[in-house]
Coordinates of C-alpha atoms in Angstrom, one line a residue:
Chain A
X1 CA -0.1 0.0 0.2
X2 CA 1.4 3.4 -1.2
X3 CA 1.8 5.2 2.1
X4 CA 2.2 2.1 4.6
X5 CA 5.4 2.4 6.4
X6 CA 6.1 -1.3 7.2
X7 CA 5.6 -2.0 3.4
X8 CA 8.0 1.0 2.5
X9 CA 10.9 -1.3 4.5
X10 CA 10.6 -3.9 1.9
X11 CA 10.2 -1.4 -1.0
X12 CA 13.8 0.4 0.4
X13 CA 15.4 -2.9 0.5
X14 CA 14.1 -3.8 -2.9
X15 CA 15.3 -0.7 -4.5
X16 CA 18.8 -0.6 -2.6
X17 CA 19.4 -4.0 -3.8
X18 CA 18.3 -3.3 -7.3
X19 CA 15.7 -6.5 -7.0
X20 CA 13.4 -6.7 -10.2
X21 CA 10.1 -6.8 -8.4
X22 CA 6.3 -5.9 -9.2
X23 CA 3.9 -4.3 -6.7
X24 CA 0.3 -4.9 -6.2
X25 CA -1.4 -2.3 -3.7
X26 CA -4.0 -4.1 -1.4
X27 CA -7.0 -1.6 -0.3
X28 CA -6.3 -1.9 3.1
X29 CA -9.9 -0.6 4.0
X30 CA -11.5 -3.1 1.9
X31 CA -9.4 -6.1 1.8
X32 CA -9.9 -8.6 -1.1
X33 CA -11.1 -11.8 0.4
X34 CA -8.1 -13.7 -1.6
X35 CA -5.4 -11.7 0.5
X36 CA -5.8 -13.7 3.6
X37 CA -4.4 -16.4 1.8
X38 CA -1.3 -14.7 1.1
X39 CA -1.0 -13.8 4.6
X40 CA -3.4 -15.0 7.3
X41 CA -2.7 -11.8 9.3
X42 CA -4.3 -10.0 6.2
X43 CA -1.1 -7.3 6.5
X44 CA 1.1 -6.0 3.9
X45 CA 4.0 -6.2 3.2
X46 CA 3.8 -9.6 1.7
X47 CA 6.4 -11.3 -0.4
X48 CA 5.5 -13.6 -3.1
X49 CA 7.8 -15.7 -5.6
X50 CA 7.5 -17.5 -8.8
X51 CA 7.5 -20.8 -6.6
X52 CA 4.6 -19.3 -4.9
X53 CA 6.5 -19.2 -1.6
X54 CA 5.1 -16.5 0.6
X55 CA 7.1 -14.1 3.4
X56 CA 5.2 -11.5 5.6
X57 CA 6.1 -9.5 8.4
X58 CA 8.2 -6.3 7.2
X59 CA 11.3 -7.1 9.2
X60 CA 11.2 -11.0 7.9
X61 CA 10.8 -9.8 4.4
X62 CA 13.8 -7.5 4.2
X63 CA 15.9 -10.2 6.0
X64 CA 14.9 -12.6 3.4
X65 CA 15.6 -10.5 0.5
X66 CA 19.1 -9.5 1.9
X67 CA 19.9 -13.5 2.4
X68 CA 18.3 -14.8 -1.2
X69 CA 19.6 -12.0 -3.2
X70 CA 23.0 -11.2 -4.3
X71 CA 24.2 -7.8 -4.7
X72 CA 25.3 -5.5 -1.5
X73 CA 24.6 -7.1 1.7
X74 CA 22.7 -4.9 4.0
X75 CA 23.3 -6.9 7.0
X76 CA 26.3 -7.3 8.6
X77 CA 27.9 -11.2 8.2
X78 CA 29.8 -10.7 11.8
X79 CA 27.2 -12.4 14.2
X80 CA 27.9 -9.7 16.9
X81 CA 27.4 -6.8 14.3
X82 CA 24.3 -8.3 13.1
X83 CA 23.0 -8.7 16.4
X84 CA 23.8 -5.0 17.4
X85 CA 21.4 -4.3 14.4
X86 CA 18.5 -6.3 15.8
X87 CA 19.2 -4.7 19.4
X88 CA 19.1 -1.1 17.9
X89 CA 15.7 -2.5 16.2
X90 CA 14.3 -3.6 19.4
X91 CA 15.4 -0.2 20.9
X92 CA 13.2 1.7 18.2
X93 CA 10.2 -0.9 18.7
X94 CA 8.2 1.7 20.9
X95 CA 8.3 4.3 17.9
X96 CA 5.7 2.9 15.5
X97 CA 3.0 2.5 18.3
X98 CA 3.6 6.0 19.5
X99 CA 3.4 7.4 16.1
X100 CA -0.2 5.5 15.6
X101 CA -1.4 6.6 18.9
X102 CA -0.4 10.1 18.0
X103 CA -2.2 10.1 14.8
X104 CA -5.2 8.4 16.2
X105 CA -5.6 10.7 19.2
X106 CA -9.0 12.5 19.6
X107 CA -9.5 16.3 18.8
X108 CA -9.5 17.7 22.7
X109 CA -5.8 15.8 23.2
X110 CA -3.2 18.0 22.4
X111 CA -0.7 14.9 22.1
X112 CA 1.8 16.5 24.0
X113 CA 2.4 13.3 26.4
X114 CA 2.9 11.6 23.4
X115 CA 5.2 13.8 22.1
X116 CA 7.3 13.5 25.2
X117 CA 7.2 9.6 25.0
X118 CA 8.7 10.1 21.3
X119 CA 11.6 12.4 22.5
X120 CA 12.4 9.7 25.2
X121 CA 12.5 7.0 22.6
X122 CA 14.3 9.4 20.3
X123 CA 17.1 9.9 23.0
X124 CA 17.8 6.0 23.0
X125 CA 18.5 6.1 19.4
X126 CA 20.7 9.5 19.7
X127 CA 22.7 7.5 22.4
X128 CA 23.3 4.6 20.0
X129 CA 24.7 7.4 17.4
X130 CA 26.7 9.1 20.4
X131 CA 28.4 5.8 21.4
X132 CA 29.0 4.7 17.9
X133 CA 30.4 8.0 16.8
X134 CA 29.0 7.2 13.2
X135 CA 26.6 8.5 11.0
X136 CA 24.3 5.7 10.4
X137 CA 23.0 3.1 12.9
X138 CA 25.3 0.0 11.5
X139 CA 28.5 2.0 10.8
X140 CA 29.7 4.8 8.4
X141 CA 27.5 3.3 5.5
X142 CA 23.8 3.1 5.2
X143 CA 22.6 -0.6 6.2
X144 CA 19.4 -2.7 6.9
X145 CA 19.0 -0.9 10.4
X146 CA 18.6 2.4 8.9
X147 CA 16.0 1.4 6.3
X148 CA 13.9 -0.3 8.7
X149 CA 13.5 2.6 10.9
X150 CA 13.4 5.4 8.2
X151 CA 9.9 5.2 7.2
X152 CA 8.6 6.7 10.6
X153 CA 11.2 9.3 10.5
X154 CA 10.1 10.1 7.2
X155 CA 6.5 11.0 8.4
X156 CA 7.7 13.5 11.3
X157 CA 7.3 16.5 9.1
X158 CA 4.0 15.8 7.8
X159 CA 2.7 14.6 11.2
X160 CA 4.2 17.8 12.6
X161 CA 6.2 16.0 15.0
X162 CA 9.8 17.3 13.8
X163 CA 10.3 19.1 17.3
X164 CA 10.7 15.7 18.8
X165 CA 14.1 15.6 17.3
X166 CA 15.2 19.2 18.3
X167 CA 17.1 17.8 21.3
X168 CA 18.4 14.8 19.2
X169 CA 21.3 16.7 16.9
X170 CA 22.8 13.4 15.4
X171 CA 19.7 11.8 14.5
X172 CA 18.6 15.1 12.8
X173 CA 21.9 14.8 10.8
X174 CA 21.0 11.3 10.2
X175 CA 17.9 12.1 8.6
X176 CA 19.5 14.5 6.5
X177 CA 22.1 11.6 5.4
X178 CA 19.2 9.0 4.6
X179 CA 17.3 12.0 2.3
X180 CA 20.5 11.5 0.1
X181 CA 20.3 7.9 -0.3
X182 CA 18.8 7.1 -3.8
X183 CA 16.7 4.4 -2.7
X184 CA 15.2 6.4 -0.1
X185 CA 14.8 9.7 -2.1
X186 CA 13.3 7.4 -5.1
X187 CA 10.3 6.5 -2.4
X188 CA 9.8 9.7 -0.7
X189 CA 6.1 10.5 -0.3
X190 CA 4.9 14.1 -0.9
X191 CA 3.8 15.7 2.0
X192 CA 0.2 16.8 0.4
X193 CA -0.5 13.2 -0.8
X194 CA 0.2 11.4 2.4
X195 CA -2.0 14.2 4.5
X196 CA -4.7 13.3 1.7
X197 CA -4.5 9.8 2.5
X198 CA -4.4 10.1 6.1
X199 CA -7.6 12.6 6.4
X200 CA -9.2 9.5 4.5
X201 CA -7.5 6.6 6.3
X202 CA -8.8 7.9 9.4
X203 CA -12.1 8.2 8.3
X204 CA -12.1 4.7 7.3
X205 CA -12.7 5.6 3.7
X206 CA -12.0 2.9 1.2
X207 CA -10.8 5.7 -1.1
X208 CA -7.9 6.3 1.3
X209 CA -5.2 4.1 -0.4
X210 CA -5.4 5.7 -3.7
X211 CA -5.6 9.2 -3.0
X212 CA -3.9 11.2 -5.7
X213 CA -4.3 8.4 -8.3
Chain B
X1 CA 29.5 -25.0 33.0
X2 CA 28.6 -23.4 36.3
X3 CA 26.0 -21.4 37.8
X4 CA 22.6 -22.7 36.7
X5 CA 21.8 -23.6 40.6
X6 CA 23.6 -20.7 41.9
X7 CA 22.1 -17.8 44.1
X8 CA 20.9 -15.0 42.3
X9 CA 22.9 -11.4 42.6
X10 CA 21.1 -8.7 43.7
X11 CA 21.2 -4.9 44.8
X12 CA 24.2 -4.3 46.5
X13 CA 26.4 -7.2 45.2
X14 CA 29.6 -6.6 43.3
X15 CA 29.7 -6.4 39.4
X16 CA 31.2 -9.9 37.9
X17 CA 34.5 -9.9 36.5
X18 CA 35.6 -10.2 32.7
X19 CA 34.6 -13.3 31.3
X20 CA 37.1 -16.2 31.2
X21 CA 38.4 -17.2 27.9
X22 CA 36.6 -20.2 26.2
X23 CA 33.2 -19.4 27.8
X24 CA 30.5 -17.3 27.1
X25 CA 28.7 -15.8 30.2
X26 CA 24.5 -15.9 30.1
X27 CA 22.8 -13.5 32.8
X28 CA 19.6 -15.8 33.4
X29 CA 16.9 -16.4 36.4
X30 CA 16.2 -20.0 37.3
X31 CA 12.7 -19.8 36.3
X32 CA 12.2 -17.3 33.2
X33 CA 11.1 -18.6 30.1
X34 CA 13.0 -16.2 28.0
X35 CA 16.3 -16.7 29.4
X36 CA 15.3 -20.6 29.1
X37 CA 15.4 -20.1 25.5
X38 CA 19.1 -19.4 25.4
X39 CA 19.9 -22.0 27.9
X40 CA 18.2 -24.5 25.8
X41 CA 20.5 -23.4 22.6
X42 CA 23.6 -23.3 24.7
X43 CA 22.9 -27.0 25.7
X44 CA 21.5 -28.0 22.1
X45 CA 24.9 -26.9 20.6
X46 CA 27.2 -28.2 23.6
X47 CA 28.5 -24.3 24.2
X48 CA 31.0 -23.6 26.9
X49 CA 29.0 -21.3 29.1
X50 CA 28.9 -19.9 33.1
X51 CA 25.4 -18.3 34.1
X52 CA 24.9 -15.5 36.6
X53 CA 21.6 -15.6 38.1
X54 CA 19.7 -12.2 38.6
X55 CA 17.3 -11.2 41.0
X56 CA 14.8 -9.8 38.9
X57 CA 12.9 -8.4 42.1
X58 CA 15.9 -6.6 43.2
X59 CA 18.4 -5.8 40.5
X60 CA 22.0 -4.8 41.0
X61 CA 22.8 -1.4 39.4
X62 CA 25.5 -2.9 37.6
X63 CA 22.9 -5.0 35.7
X64 CA 21.5 -1.8 33.5
X65 CA 25.1 -1.6 32.3
X66 CA 24.7 -5.1 30.8
X67 CA 21.2 -4.6 29.2
X68 CA 19.6 -1.0 29.6
X69 CA 16.2 -2.8 29.5
X70 CA 17.3 -4.4 32.7
X71 CA 16.0 -7.8 31.6
X72 CA 17.5 -11.7 31.1
X73 CA 18.8 -13.3 29.2
X74 CA 21.9 -11.2 28.1
X75 CA 25.0 -12.6 26.6
X76 CA 28.4 -11.5 27.5
X77 CA 31.6 -12.9 25.9
X78 CA 35.4 -12.5 26.7
X79 CA 35.6 -9.5 24.3
X80 CA 33.1 -7.9 26.8
X81 CA 30.5 -7.8 23.8
X82 CA 26.6 -7.8 25.5
X83 CA 24.1 -9.2 23.3
X84 CA 20.3 -9.0 24.9
X85 CA 16.7 -10.1 23.6
X86 CA 16.3 -13.7 24.0
X87 CA 15.4 -14.3 20.1
X88 CA 18.7 -12.0 19.5
X89 CA 20.9 -14.2 21.7
X90 CA 19.6 -17.4 20.4
X91 CA 20.3 -16.6 16.8
X92 CA 24.0 -14.8 17.8
X93 CA 24.8 -18.3 19.4
X94 CA 23.9 -20.3 16.1
X95 CA 25.8 -18.0 14.0
X96 CA 28.7 -17.3 16.2
X97 CA 29.1 -21.1 17.4
X98 CA 30.3 -24.2 15.4
X99 CA 28.2 -27.6 15.3
X100 CA 24.6 -28.3 14.5
X101 CA 23.0 -25.5 13.2
X102 CA 19.7 -24.6 14.7
X103 CA 18.5 -22.2 11.9
X104 CA 18.1 -23.3 8.4
X105 CA 20.5 -21.8 6.0
X106 CA 18.2 -21.7 3.1
X107 CA 16.7 -18.0 3.1
X108 CA 12.8 -19.3 2.6
X109 CA 12.8 -21.6 5.5
X110 CA 14.7 -19.5 7.9
X111 CA 11.6 -17.0 7.0
X112 CA 9.4 -19.7 7.9
X113 CA 10.8 -20.4 11.1
X114 CA 10.5 -16.6 11.8
X115 CA 6.8 -16.5 10.8
X116 CA 5.9 -19.2 13.0
X117 CA 7.5 -17.3 16.0
X118 CA 5.5 -14.3 14.9
X119 CA 2.2 -16.6 15.1
X120 CA 3.4 -17.9 18.7
X121 CA 4.2 -14.2 19.8
X122 CA 0.8 -13.6 21.4
X123 CA 1.3 -16.8 23.7
X124 CA 3.7 -15.1 26.3
X125 CA 1.5 -12.0 26.9
X126 CA -1.6 -14.4 27.4
X127 CA 0.2 -16.7 30.0
X128 CA 1.4 -13.6 31.5
X129 CA -2.3 -12.2 32.1
X130 CA -3.6 -15.5 33.2
X131 CA -0.9 -15.6 35.8
X132 CA -1.4 -12.2 37.1
X133 CA -5.2 -12.5 36.9
X134 CA -7.0 -11.4 40.3
X135 CA -8.5 -14.3 42.5
X136 CA -12.3 -13.9 41.3
X137 CA -11.5 -14.0 37.8
X138 CA -12.0 -17.6 36.4
X139 CA -9.4 -17.4 33.5
X140 CA -11.8 -19.0 31.1
X141 CA -11.6 -16.1 28.4
X142 CA -8.0 -16.1 28.7
X143 CA -8.1 -20.0 28.3
X144 CA -10.2 -19.7 25.3
X145 CA -7.8 -17.0 23.6
X146 CA -4.8 -19.4 24.3
X147 CA -6.6 -22.3 22.8
X148 CA -7.1 -19.9 19.2
X149 CA -3.6 -19.2 19.4
X150 CA -2.6 -22.8 19.6
X151 CA -5.0 -23.8 17.0
X152 CA -2.8 -21.5 14.7
X153 CA 0.2 -23.6 15.6
X154 CA -1.9 -26.9 15.2
X155 CA -2.5 -25.7 11.7
X156 CA 1.1 -25.3 11.1
X157 CA 1.9 -28.8 12.2
X158 CA -1.1 -29.8 9.8
X159 CA 0.0 -28.4 6.9
X160 CA 3.9 -29.0 7.2
X161 CA 3.1 -33.0 8.1
X162 CA 6.3 -32.9 10.6
X163 CA 6.7 -33.6 13.9
X164 CA 8.5 -30.2 14.5
X165 CA 7.7 -27.0 13.6
X166 CA 11.2 -26.7 11.3
X167 CA 10.7 -30.4 9.7
X168 CA 11.2 -33.7 11.1
X169 CA 14.2 -32.7 13.0
X170 CA 14.1 -30.3 16.1
X171 CA 15.2 -27.0 15.1
X172 CA 15.3 -23.0 16.8
X173 CA 11.8 -22.4 16.3
X174 CA 10.9 -25.6 18.5
X175 CA 13.4 -24.2 21.3
X176 CA 12.0 -20.6 21.3
X177 CA 8.4 -21.5 21.9
X178 CA 9.1 -24.8 24.3
X179 CA 9.5 -23.0 27.5
X180 CA 5.9 -21.6 27.9
X181 CA 4.5 -25.0 26.9
X182 CA 6.4 -26.6 29.6
X183 CA 4.6 -24.7 32.1
X184 CA 1.5 -25.4 31.0
X185 CA 0.8 -28.4 33.1
X186 CA 2.1 -26.6 36.4
X187 CA -0.3 -23.5 35.5
X188 CA -3.3 -25.8 34.9
X189 CA -3.5 -24.9 31.3
X190 CA -3.1 -28.4 29.9
X191 CA -6.4 -28.3 29.1
X192 CA -5.9 -25.9 26.3
X193 CA -4.0 -28.2 24.0
X194 CA -7.3 -31.0 24.3
X195 CA -8.3 -30.1 20.7
X196 CA -4.8 -30.1 19.4
X197 CA -3.6 -33.3 19.1
X198 CA -0.2 -32.5 16.8
X199 CA 0.8 -30.0 19.4
X200 CA 0.1 -32.3 22.4
X201 CA 2.4 -34.9 20.5
X202 CA 5.0 -32.2 19.6
X203 CA 5.3 -31.7 23.4
X204 CA 5.8 -35.0 24.1
X205 CA 8.6 -35.3 21.4
X206 CA 10.0 -32.1 22.9
X207 CA 10.4 -33.9 26.6
X208 CA 12.6 -36.9 24.8
X209 CA 15.3 -34.0 23.7
X210 CA 18.2 -34.0 25.7
X211 CA 18.8 -30.1 26.2
X212 CA 14.7 -29.8 27.2
X213 CA 15.0 -32.8 29.6
X214 CA 17.9 -31.6 31.3
X215 CA 16.3 -27.9 31.7
X216 CA 12.8 -29.2 32.8
X217 CA 11.9 -27.5 36.0
X218 CA 10.4 -29.1 39.2
X219 CA 6.7 -28.5 39.0
X220 CA 6.8 -27.6 42.7
X221 CA 9.8 -25.5 42.7
X222 CA 8.0 -23.4 39.9
X223 CA 5.0 -23.3 41.9
X224 CA 7.1 -22.2 44.8
X225 CA 8.8 -19.7 42.8
X226 CA 5.5 -18.3 41.2
X227 CA 3.7 -17.8 44.7
X228 CA 6.6 -15.5 45.9
X229 CA 7.0 -13.8 42.7
X230 CA 3.5 -12.8 42.4
X231 CA 3.9 -11.0 45.6
X232 CA 7.1 -9.3 44.7
X233 CA 9.2 -11.4 47.0
X234 CA 12.7 -10.8 46.6
X235 CA 13.2 -14.4 47.8
X236 CA 11.2 -15.7 44.5
X237 CA 14.4 -16.1 42.1
X238 CA 16.2 -18.1 44.6
X239 CA 13.2 -20.7 45.6
X240 CA 14.3 -24.0 46.7
X241 CA 18.1 -23.0 47.0

């Protein structure tokens, strides 16, 4: 789905590794019955190959692509370095539900509590960059962990949450560096389109997923 | 391999020294199902290790320097590298140490094990909710939810037509989910597998595994631990020692 941050993880890896692929977008507010035969959870992203093998759960799809396809390895070979990327992924894990709660908050809530919680989570990530003394979360080159967390940082501006990185300068620099990446920049979603999608999505409109088409 | 039955370290204890060469250290707790995953993999792969038990109801201050989340299990090696999150520790051990590979090499088969792990993921919080329910709640709603989750796992075994979740041999996914199935009997939740016969057979097959059987926790000891743990007693983690 064109606006889904989880599916964007998979698209980033496909782009970064130059893997030939076709995309079928799913209307998440009006799912085809057959989609549940692709993923019993009924969620995107799902990978399907020519052998009919199906892989779902965004992080699993990304790791599968890195292992199954040649070219630049996005995950390190070293078991400890790979484990470090997964521990950073765990450190990041509260961000998606917090952003979802912020998006879904009622009109009378000002969201300042959620913003404070987000700042807290971002401080943990800032600490990683401070300790590692590198630009990216896996070292001086962009790697898997950066792609896995990027989609939520891309959405901070349109959600008016950019202030949450005011006290995390390394994270801000990382965001700027990410925008320079070809895969990231090729998949950037235009702010007006995202806003249009989001307004419809929050109203459960079956038109949301195709906003702008 | 030492320390499995050692008293736990609590607040005020001195931080342990460096890990001896040739061993890997695991910070654990004798009754923790998450730490049991790591112990199972260490046993299954014959990895030389030492165990330091942590008093989870009275944590040493230094423990947060090992894992900022303050949870077990944590691995520490002689280079001082720290790895936490149970599934990450298990995958690290499989990749870093020789011997039988518990995860498949094939990317799709490996992905399948991770998808089953995701299918299982609602079980630990459901079991925790059941354990923590108040006295006036009969838990039947939670039991029904558990049955539902177990049916999903039964479906995997039905589709695969194998004994274990990764094929006809025991592998990583089986060890990752086992600790909760071991606890069903003592928690009086065995009825939740009444309608999932393949899962029942899998449980019996698991008990035959040397790593599993060597780490089985005696029912009375677990019950003793649990009663104290639910009262937040700092004695819980050392019950029976």
